[in-house]
């Protein structure tokens, strides 16, 4: 989501006539877009922000913009006091404060009406930053902003505000504009993407939205993330199964395998409901790949409760598990009402156990790929001169070739697989 937000700010700046530069010391404007989903992300953001202070001393004309979840949707006087050298504070997904500041600074306020700029500023006309034009094969399009679910551990609803779906017209226009600039794959984003349209009676469902996107000429692939188990409808699964541009890859976090922990997290489903969902997804979409997220060491999580998570992963054999150690976030329900009582070493140990389990599972899954011929969309030539692309199931594939494969969708034969990537040759 932050990658998408940053790209939109870059696009807005290019429209004002700004260019990108590699070196912060050469910049007139520096934007730091931030994540605070875990303490480690917040610490990193603060560290980077502090490292910018000397640049501001050297060049008082430099504009520093702090953006994203460290700022949040409300005014944040504590942050403003702590970082007086920051010129502009912007909420997530919102280029308006920066653009207004720059226009005023340059005496160009009359040029653009920045009211209601939040995301709508492009009117679907998202011009990719110069470096990305013709190079960016896969791009993100946010379709649901904010989140209203309030999982007890999660800070995102407090910082990104309430759930709001973007109008389908805007999403379609933006997608068409991206495809005209060379994009072949679009990933629709939302904190709970399968809730798309549920906050507005006039909007289609996520399935309906993707069926409309399916008609965009030149768009080869459509993906979506992240889904919540409670909102995965049959209609959505049917759309994935029946529309060839919609990729058979589902990101659907479970977070924990124990029912009491799930209730404490306020996730709204049980272990057995999640298992049933995975069976249904696999039945309806043969060959599908499934990714999940897991938090270990949630307040009060016992050894036995953790074992339920371990067993679930061992049984379901999912393609990807994004693992995290519980991190208390200021202001969330779990931070205020539950003691962070699983010791750090224990969190690390549970993390390690799942990591090891999952590596074995994914190695086995990938071992079924060699000698198969599968379509791969190529994105760029990486280090070592190999082309990098992805299968429909979102597996990373490298191919050695002298041809220009950027943006090409080609059948390849898989020759080698490891847990994190595969090698292949063009057929
Ligand atoms: N809205 C999306 C993404 C949330 S952030 C979703 O629900 O999937 C991505 C992941 O970070 C979450 O899925 C969760 O596993 C993890 N996460 C969120 N808050 C956390 C916290 N306080 N401590 C540790 N991990 C957390």
mmCIF file of C-alpha atoms in Angstrom, residues 8-319:
data_model
loop_
_atom_site.group_PDB
_atom_site.id
_atom_site.type_symbol
_atom_site.label_atom_id
_atom_site.label_comp_id
_atom_site.label_asym_id
_atom_site.label_seq_id
_atom_site.Cartn_x
_atom_site.Cartn_y
_atom_site.Cartn_z
ATOM 1 C CA UNK A 8 1.049 8.506 -6.521
ATOM 2 C CA UNK A 9 2.958 11.282 -4.783
ATOM 3 C CA UNK A 10 5.805 10.906 -7.281
ATOM 4 C CA UNK A 11 3.260 11.145 -10.076
ATOM 5 C CA UNK A 12 1.758 14.322 -8.590
ATOM 6 C CA UNK A 13 5.240 15.859 -8.228
ATOM 7 C CA UNK A 14 6.160 15.082 -11.828
ATOM 8 C CA UNK A 15 3.012 16.864 -12.913
ATOM 9 C CA UNK A 16 4.300 19.934 -11.055
ATOM 10 C CA UNK A 17 7.581 19.656 -12.964
ATOM 11 C CA UNK A 18 9.775 17.910 -10.387
ATOM 12 C CA UNK A 19 12.296 15.204 -11.330
ATOM 13 C CA UNK A 20 13.664 12.364 -9.262
ATOM 14 C CA UNK A 21 17.228 12.234 -7.988
ATOM 15 C CA UNK A 22 19.243 9.368 -6.530
ATOM 16 C CA UNK A 23 21.036 11.386 -3.844
ATOM 17 C CA UNK A 24 19.084 12.883 -0.920
ATOM 18 C CA UNK A 25 21.752 15.647 -0.721
ATOM 19 C CA UNK A 26 20.719 16.873 -4.198
ATOM 20 C CA UNK A 27 17.004 16.957 -3.446
ATOM 21 C CA UNK A 28 14.749 19.994 -3.034
ATOM 22 C CA UNK A 29 12.007 17.797 -1.612
ATOM 23 C CA UNK A 30 12.326 14.609 0.422
ATOM 24 C CA UNK A 31 9.298 12.485 1.237
ATOM 25 C CA UNK A 32 9.539 9.808 3.883
ATOM 26 C CA UNK A 33 6.573 7.459 3.641
ATOM 27 C CA UNK A 34 6.205 5.429 6.819
ATOM 28 C CA UNK A 35 4.787 2.174 8.203
ATOM 29 C CA UNK A 36 4.146 1.484 11.895
ATOM 30 C CA UNK A 37 2.496 -1.944 11.759
ATOM 31 C CA UNK A 38 5.193 -3.286 14.094
ATOM 32 C CA UNK A 39 7.611 -1.494 16.430
ATOM 33 C CA UNK A 40 10.545 -2.435 14.173
ATOM 34 C CA UNK A 41 8.974 -0.545 11.242
ATOM 35 C CA UNK A 42 8.336 2.484 13.425
ATOM 36 C CA UNK A 43 11.921 2.449 14.728
ATOM 37 C CA UNK A 44 13.236 2.316 11.178
ATOM 38 C CA UNK A 45 11.062 5.265 10.138
ATOM 39 C CA UNK A 46 12.247 7.354 13.110
ATOM 40 C CA UNK A 47 15.870 6.430 12.346
ATOM 41 C CA UNK A 48 15.570 7.522 8.718
ATOM 42 C CA UNK A 49 13.796 10.702 9.730
ATOM 43 C CA UNK A 50 16.551 11.587 12.190
ATOM 44 C CA UNK A 51 19.178 11.007 9.495
ATOM 45 C CA UNK A 52 17.553 13.760 7.397
ATOM 46 C CA UNK A 53 18.091 16.504 9.970
ATOM 47 C CA UNK A 54 21.694 17.336 8.874
ATOM 48 C CA UNK A 55 20.503 17.785 5.268
ATOM 49 C CA UNK A 56 17.971 20.344 6.422
ATOM 50 C CA UNK A 57 20.717 22.182 8.336
ATOM 51 C CA UNK A 58 22.882 22.305 5.212
ATOM 52 C CA UNK A 59 20.004 23.379 2.991
ATOM 53 C CA UNK A 60 17.274 25.295 4.860
ATOM 54 C CA UNK A 61 15.327 25.495 1.600
ATOM 55 C CA UNK A 62 14.872 21.722 1.549
ATOM 56 C CA UNK A 63 11.253 20.602 2.025
ATOM 57 C CA UNK A 64 10.883 17.514 4.202
ATOM 58 C CA UNK A 65 7.552 15.722 4.039
ATOM 59 C CA UNK A 66 6.700 13.033 6.570
ATOM 60 C CA UNK A 67 3.897 10.869 5.246
ATOM 61 C CA UNK A 68 1.948 7.752 6.148
ATOM 62 C CA UNK A 69 1.068 5.798 9.249
ATOM 63 C CA UNK A 70 3.612 7.454 11.535
ATOM 64 C CA UNK A 71 1.561 10.625 10.981
ATOM 65 C CA UNK A 72 -1.939 9.111 10.906
ATOM 66 C CA UNK A 73 -5.190 10.794 9.901
ATOM 67 C CA UNK A 74 -5.389 13.319 12.733
ATOM 68 C CA UNK A 75 -3.105 16.244 13.561
ATOM 69 C CA UNK A 76 -0.216 14.968 15.619
ATOM 70 C CA UNK A 77 1.199 17.752 17.825
ATOM 71 C CA UNK A 78 3.585 15.391 19.653
ATOM 72 C CA UNK A 79 5.221 14.418 16.371
ATOM 73 C CA UNK A 80 5.326 18.026 15.160
ATOM 74 C CA UNK A 81 7.090 19.062 18.336
ATOM 75 C CA UNK A 82 9.538 16.179 18.211
ATOM 76 C CA UNK A 83 10.526 16.809 14.580
ATOM 77 C CA UNK A 84 10.443 20.585 14.073
ATOM 78 C CA UNK A 85 12.530 20.292 10.892
ATOM 79 C CA UNK A 86 9.710 18.485 9.102
ATOM 80 C CA UNK A 87 7.892 21.002 6.867
ATOM 81 C CA UNK A 88 4.813 18.978 5.951
ATOM 82 C CA UNK A 89 2.966 16.127 7.669
ATOM 83 C CA UNK A 90 0.663 14.036 5.439
ATOM 84 C CA UNK A 91 -1.763 11.233 6.278
ATOM 85 C CA UNK A 92 -1.462 7.922 4.394
ATOM 86 C CA UNK A 93 -2.505 8.013 0.706
ATOM 87 C CA UNK A 94 -2.737 11.793 0.695
ATOM 88 C CA UNK A 95 -0.471 13.956 -1.485
ATOM 89 C CA UNK A 96 -2.578 17.079 -0.852
ATOM 90 C CA UNK A 97 -0.647 18.696 2.042
ATOM 91 C CA UNK A 98 2.670 18.454 0.177
ATOM 92 C CA UNK A 99 1.326 19.683 -3.152
ATOM 93 C CA UNK A 100 -0.444 22.629 -1.481
ATOM 94 C CA UNK A 101 2.750 23.511 0.402
ATOM 95 C CA UNK A 102 4.899 23.423 -2.752
ATOM 96 C CA UNK A 103 2.439 25.445 -4.820
ATOM 97 C CA UNK A 104 2.252 28.095 -2.105
ATOM 98 C CA UNK A 105 6.015 28.165 -1.729
ATOM 99 C CA UNK A 106 6.428 28.727 -5.467
ATOM 100 C CA UNK A 107 3.540 31.205 -5.702
ATOM 101 C CA UNK A 108 1.613 28.835 -7.998
ATOM 102 C CA UNK A 109 -1.446 28.224 -5.794
ATOM 103 C CA UNK A 110 -3.818 29.260 -8.579
ATOM 104 C CA UNK A 111 -2.601 26.454 -10.866
ATOM 105 C CA UNK A 112 -4.221 23.425 -9.252
ATOM 106 C CA UNK A 113 -7.276 23.001 -7.048
ATOM 107 C CA UNK A 114 -6.011 20.734 -4.322
ATOM 108 C CA UNK A 115 -9.273 20.388 -2.364
ATOM 109 C CA UNK A 116 -10.456 16.786 -2.315
ATOM 110 C CA UNK A 117 -7.125 15.744 -3.721
ATOM 111 C CA UNK A 118 -6.904 12.556 -1.693
ATOM 112 C CA UNK A 119 -6.508 9.948 -4.422
ATOM 113 C CA UNK A 120 -9.062 11.595 -6.685
ATOM 114 C CA UNK A 121 -6.446 14.079 -7.862
ATOM 115 C CA UNK A 122 -5.544 12.030 -10.884
ATOM 116 C CA UNK A 123 -9.108 11.610 -12.167
ATOM 117 C CA UNK A 124 -7.916 8.225 -13.269
ATOM 118 C CA UNK A 125 -5.053 9.847 -15.150
ATOM 119 C CA UNK A 126 -2.152 8.396 -13.184
ATOM 120 C CA UNK A 127 1.029 9.322 -15.004
ATOM 121 C CA UNK A 128 3.830 6.996 -13.983
ATOM 122 C CA UNK A 129 7.039 8.651 -12.791
ATOM 123 C CA UNK A 130 9.591 8.915 -15.603
ATOM 124 C CA UNK A 131 11.791 6.030 -14.537
ATOM 125 C CA UNK A 132 8.798 3.697 -14.423
ATOM 126 C CA UNK A 133 7.331 4.496 -17.823
ATOM 127 C CA UNK A 134 7.619 1.441 -20.063
ATOM 128 C CA UNK A 135 9.567 -0.345 -17.302
ATOM 129 C CA UNK A 136 6.898 -1.012 -14.758
ATOM 130 C CA UNK A 137 5.218 -4.285 -15.706
ATOM 131 C CA UNK A 138 3.356 -4.913 -12.473
ATOM 132 C CA UNK A 139 1.631 -2.140 -10.572
ATOM 133 C CA UNK A 140 -0.622 -1.682 -7.546
ATOM 134 C CA UNK A 141 -4.014 -0.019 -7.561
ATOM 135 C CA UNK A 142 -5.554 0.650 -4.130
ATOM 136 C CA UNK A 143 -9.299 -0.025 -4.232
ATOM 137 C CA UNK A 144 -10.193 0.079 -0.527
ATOM 138 C CA UNK A 145 -8.601 2.805 1.595
ATOM 139 C CA UNK A 146 -8.515 2.551 5.395
ATOM 140 C CA UNK A 147 -10.009 -0.274 7.453
ATOM 141 C CA UNK A 148 -12.895 -0.521 9.925
ATOM 142 C CA UNK A 149 -12.389 -4.064 11.164
ATOM 143 C CA UNK A 150 -10.399 -3.359 14.341
ATOM 144 C CA UNK A 151 -8.486 -6.575 15.011
ATOM 145 C CA UNK A 152 -7.323 -6.027 18.603
ATOM 146 C CA UNK A 153 -3.595 -6.006 17.754
ATOM 147 C CA UNK A 154 -3.759 -3.803 14.687
ATOM 148 C CA UNK A 155 -2.910 -0.110 14.456
ATOM 149 C CA UNK A 156 -3.862 0.345 10.803
ATOM 150 C CA UNK A 157 -7.500 1.439 11.349
ATOM 151 C CA UNK A 158 -6.275 4.148 13.763
ATOM 152 C CA UNK A 159 -3.742 5.471 11.286
ATOM 153 C CA UNK A 160 -5.400 4.955 7.908
ATOM 154 C CA UNK A 161 -8.914 5.864 8.982
ATOM 155 C CA UNK A 162 -12.232 4.167 8.257
ATOM 156 C CA UNK A 163 -12.845 1.882 5.315
ATOM 157 C CA UNK A 164 -13.683 3.609 2.051
ATOM 158 C CA UNK A 165 -13.976 1.994 -1.361
ATOM 159 C CA UNK A 166 -12.853 4.019 -4.359
ATOM 160 C CA UNK A 167 -15.390 4.567 -7.149
ATOM 161 C CA UNK A 168 -15.153 1.856 -9.844
ATOM 162 C CA UNK A 169 -14.967 4.510 -12.585
ATOM 163 C CA UNK A 170 -11.812 5.922 -11.036
ATOM 164 C CA UNK A 171 -10.245 2.469 -10.611
ATOM 165 C CA UNK A 172 -10.995 1.480 -14.205
ATOM 166 C CA UNK A 173 -9.696 4.765 -15.632
ATOM 167 C CA UNK A 174 -6.539 4.494 -13.567
ATOM 168 C CA UNK A 175 -6.003 0.889 -14.625
ATOM 169 C CA UNK A 176 -6.465 1.795 -18.299
ATOM 170 C CA UNK A 177 -4.004 4.635 -17.924
ATOM 171 C CA UNK A 178 -1.437 2.285 -16.356
ATOM 172 C CA UNK A 179 -1.879 -0.282 -19.132
ATOM 173 C CA UNK A 180 -1.354 2.440 -21.765
ATOM 174 C CA UNK A 181 1.981 3.168 -20.068
ATOM 175 C CA UNK A 182 3.141 -0.437 -20.357
ATOM 176 C CA UNK A 183 1.748 -2.102 -17.242
ATOM 177 C CA UNK A 184 0.635 -5.723 -17.835
ATOM 178 C CA UNK A 185 -0.337 -6.799 -14.342
ATOM 179 C CA UNK A 186 -2.425 -4.951 -11.776
ATOM 180 C CA UNK A 187 -2.754 -5.935 -8.131
ATOM 181 C CA UNK A 188 -5.816 -4.489 -6.430
ATOM 182 C CA UNK A 189 -5.111 -3.497 -2.847
ATOM 183 C CA UNK A 190 -7.097 -3.158 0.323
ATOM 184 C CA UNK A 191 -6.539 -3.952 3.996
ATOM 185 C CA UNK A 192 -9.575 -6.199 3.499
ATOM 186 C CA UNK A 193 -9.790 -6.194 -0.271
ATOM 187 C CA UNK A 194 -12.682 -8.672 -0.425
ATOM 188 C CA UNK A 195 -14.824 -6.059 1.331
ATOM 189 C CA UNK A 196 -14.557 -3.849 -1.762
ATOM 190 C CA UNK A 197 -17.881 -2.116 -2.449
ATOM 191 C CA UNK A 198 -19.536 -3.251 0.799
ATOM 192 C CA UNK A 199 -19.486 0.341 2.119
ATOM 193 C CA UNK A 200 -21.340 1.715 -0.920
ATOM 194 C CA UNK A 201 -24.537 0.269 -2.369
ATOM 195 C CA UNK A 202 -23.801 1.661 -5.835
ATOM 196 C CA UNK A 203 -20.489 -0.101 -6.244
ATOM 197 C CA UNK A 204 -19.868 -3.607 -7.632
ATOM 198 C CA UNK A 205 -18.319 -6.400 -5.555
ATOM 199 C CA UNK A 206 -14.606 -7.159 -5.898
ATOM 200 C CA UNK A 207 -15.554 -9.983 -8.288
ATOM 201 C CA UNK A 208 -17.682 -7.594 -10.321
ATOM 202 C CA UNK A 209 -14.888 -5.034 -10.412
ATOM 203 C CA UNK A 210 -12.393 -7.615 -11.678
ATOM 204 C CA UNK A 211 -14.824 -8.826 -14.342
ATOM 205 C CA UNK A 212 -15.007 -5.246 -15.636
ATOM 206 C CA UNK A 213 -11.230 -4.927 -15.557
ATOM 207 C CA UNK A 214 -11.040 -8.140 -17.540
ATOM 208 C CA UNK A 215 -12.155 -6.239 -20.644
ATOM 209 C CA UNK A 216 -9.140 -3.870 -20.581
ATOM 210 C CA UNK A 217 -7.096 -4.621 -23.704
ATOM 211 C CA UNK A 218 -3.428 -5.191 -23.006
ATOM 212 C CA UNK A 219 -3.952 -6.011 -19.349
ATOM 213 C CA UNK A 220 -2.690 -9.575 -18.924
ATOM 214 C CA UNK A 221 -3.054 -10.308 -15.243
ATOM 215 C CA UNK A 222 -5.182 -9.200 -12.292
ATOM 216 C CA UNK A 223 -4.331 -9.973 -8.661
ATOM 217 C CA UNK A 224 -5.803 -8.825 -5.349
ATOM 218 C CA UNK A 225 -4.659 -8.651 -1.746
ATOM 219 C CA UNK A 226 -5.309 -8.993 1.172
ATOM 220 C CA UNK A 227 -8.477 -11.025 1.740
ATOM 221 C CA UNK A 228 -10.163 -11.631 5.090
ATOM 222 C CA UNK A 229 -11.556 -15.184 5.530
ATOM 223 C CA UNK A 230 -14.997 -13.900 6.553
ATOM 224 C CA UNK A 231 -15.590 -12.024 3.311
ATOM 225 C CA UNK A 232 -14.436 -14.542 0.691
ATOM 226 C CA UNK A 233 -17.643 -15.161 -1.234
ATOM 227 C CA UNK A 234 -18.407 -17.952 -3.712
ATOM 228 C CA UNK A 235 -18.869 -15.235 -6.304
ATOM 229 C CA UNK A 236 -15.286 -14.047 -5.745
ATOM 230 C CA UNK A 237 -13.913 -17.593 -6.014
ATOM 231 C CA UNK A 238 -16.008 -18.191 -9.155
ATOM 232 C CA UNK A 239 -14.518 -15.059 -10.704
ATOM 233 C CA UNK A 240 -10.979 -16.294 -9.992
ATOM 234 C CA UNK A 241 -11.865 -19.737 -11.359
ATOM 235 C CA UNK A 242 -13.611 -18.574 -14.515
ATOM 236 C CA UNK A 243 -11.793 -15.445 -15.672
ATOM 237 C CA UNK A 244 -8.387 -16.309 -17.107
ATOM 238 C CA UNK A 245 -6.759 -12.935 -16.393
ATOM 239 C CA UNK A 246 -7.582 -13.237 -12.686
ATOM 240 C CA UNK A 247 -4.652 -15.131 -11.180
ATOM 241 C CA UNK A 248 -5.150 -18.249 -9.022
ATOM 242 C CA UNK A 249 -3.390 -16.845 -5.984
ATOM 243 C CA UNK A 250 -5.176 -15.970 -2.753
ATOM 244 C CA UNK A 251 -3.671 -14.080 0.184
ATOM 245 C CA UNK A 252 -5.888 -14.906 3.134
ATOM 246 C CA UNK A 253 -4.338 -14.493 6.614
ATOM 247 C CA UNK A 254 -5.352 -16.746 9.498
ATOM 248 C CA UNK A 255 -3.126 -14.983 12.143
ATOM 249 C CA UNK A 256 -3.503 -17.847 14.678
ATOM 250 C CA UNK A 257 -4.736 -21.433 14.706
ATOM 251 C CA UNK A 258 -6.346 -21.458 18.138
ATOM 252 C CA UNK A 259 -9.980 -20.427 18.583
ATOM 253 C CA UNK A 260 -9.465 -18.613 21.891
ATOM 254 C CA UNK A 261 -6.532 -16.622 20.467
ATOM 255 C CA UNK A 262 -8.579 -15.852 17.348
ATOM 256 C CA UNK A 263 -11.371 -14.566 19.567
ATOM 257 C CA UNK A 264 -8.914 -12.460 21.584
ATOM 258 C CA UNK A 265 -7.658 -11.062 18.289
ATOM 259 C CA UNK A 266 -11.286 -10.395 17.288
ATOM 260 C CA UNK A 267 -10.795 -12.050 13.919
ATOM 261 C CA UNK A 268 -14.344 -13.370 13.581
ATOM 262 C CA UNK A 269 -13.750 -16.975 12.466
ATOM 263 C CA UNK A 270 -12.536 -20.286 13.902
ATOM 264 C CA UNK A 271 -9.789 -22.765 13.060
ATOM 265 C CA UNK A 272 -12.279 -25.142 11.471
ATOM 266 C CA UNK A 273 -13.952 -22.388 9.439
ATOM 267 C CA UNK A 274 -10.561 -21.429 8.030
ATOM 268 C CA UNK A 275 -9.787 -25.050 7.162
ATOM 269 C CA UNK A 276 -13.135 -25.350 5.381
ATOM 270 C CA UNK A 277 -12.429 -22.163 3.465
ATOM 271 C CA UNK A 278 -9.059 -23.472 2.273
ATOM 272 C CA UNK A 279 -10.705 -26.715 1.113
ATOM 273 C CA UNK A 280 -13.378 -24.738 -0.711
ATOM 274 C CA UNK A 281 -10.811 -22.488 -2.413
ATOM 275 C CA UNK A 282 -8.820 -25.524 -3.567
ATOM 276 C CA UNK A 283 -11.912 -27.326 -4.793
ATOM 277 C CA UNK A 284 -13.165 -24.336 -6.746
ATOM 278 C CA UNK A 285 -9.757 -23.200 -8.135
ATOM 279 C CA UNK A 286 -7.585 -26.208 -9.042
ATOM 280 C CA UNK A 287 -3.858 -25.446 -8.828
ATOM 281 C CA UNK A 288 -4.453 -22.350 -6.692
ATOM 282 C CA UNK A 289 -1.688 -21.073 -4.439
ATOM 283 C CA UNK A 290 -2.602 -19.762 -1.008
ATOM 284 C CA UNK A 291 -0.660 -17.411 1.249
ATOM 285 C CA UNK A 292 -1.358 -16.637 4.883
ATOM 286 C CA UNK A 293 -0.120 -14.327 7.655
ATOM 287 C CA UNK A 294 0.577 -15.481 11.196
ATOM 288 C CA UNK A 295 1.351 -13.649 14.428
ATOM 289 C CA UNK A 296 3.153 -15.694 17.087
ATOM 290 C CA UNK A 297 3.247 -14.748 20.758
ATOM 291 C CA UNK A 298 -0.054 -12.878 20.968
ATOM 292 C CA UNK A 299 -0.812 -11.939 24.622
ATOM 293 C CA UNK A 300 -1.628 -15.066 26.598
ATOM 294 C CA UNK A 301 -0.798 -17.496 23.772
ATOM 295 C CA UNK A 302 0.142 -20.767 25.513
ATOM 296 C CA UNK A 303 2.377 -23.508 24.181
ATOM 297 C CA UNK A 304 -0.700 -25.633 23.449
ATOM 298 C CA UNK A 305 -2.444 -22.761 21.661
ATOM 299 C CA UNK A 306 0.646 -22.177 19.541
ATOM 300 C CA UNK A 307 0.640 -25.891 18.716
ATOM 301 C CA UNK A 308 -2.795 -25.412 17.078
ATOM 302 C CA UNK A 309 -1.209 -22.886 14.696
ATOM 303 C CA UNK A 310 1.671 -25.272 13.987
ATOM 304 C CA UNK A 311 -0.691 -28.178 13.321
ATOM 305 C CA UNK A 312 -2.889 -26.114 11.057
ATOM 306 C CA UNK A 313 0.070 -25.058 8.899
ATOM 307 C CA UNK A 314 1.372 -28.639 8.855
ATOM 308 C CA UNK A 315 -2.042 -29.935 7.738
ATOM 309 C CA UNK A 316 -2.997 -27.295 5.177
ATOM 310 C CA UNK A 317 0.405 -27.016 3.455
ATOM 311 C CA UNK A 318 -0.050 -23.466 2.174
ATOM 312 C CA UNK A 319 2.301 -21.901 -0.361
#
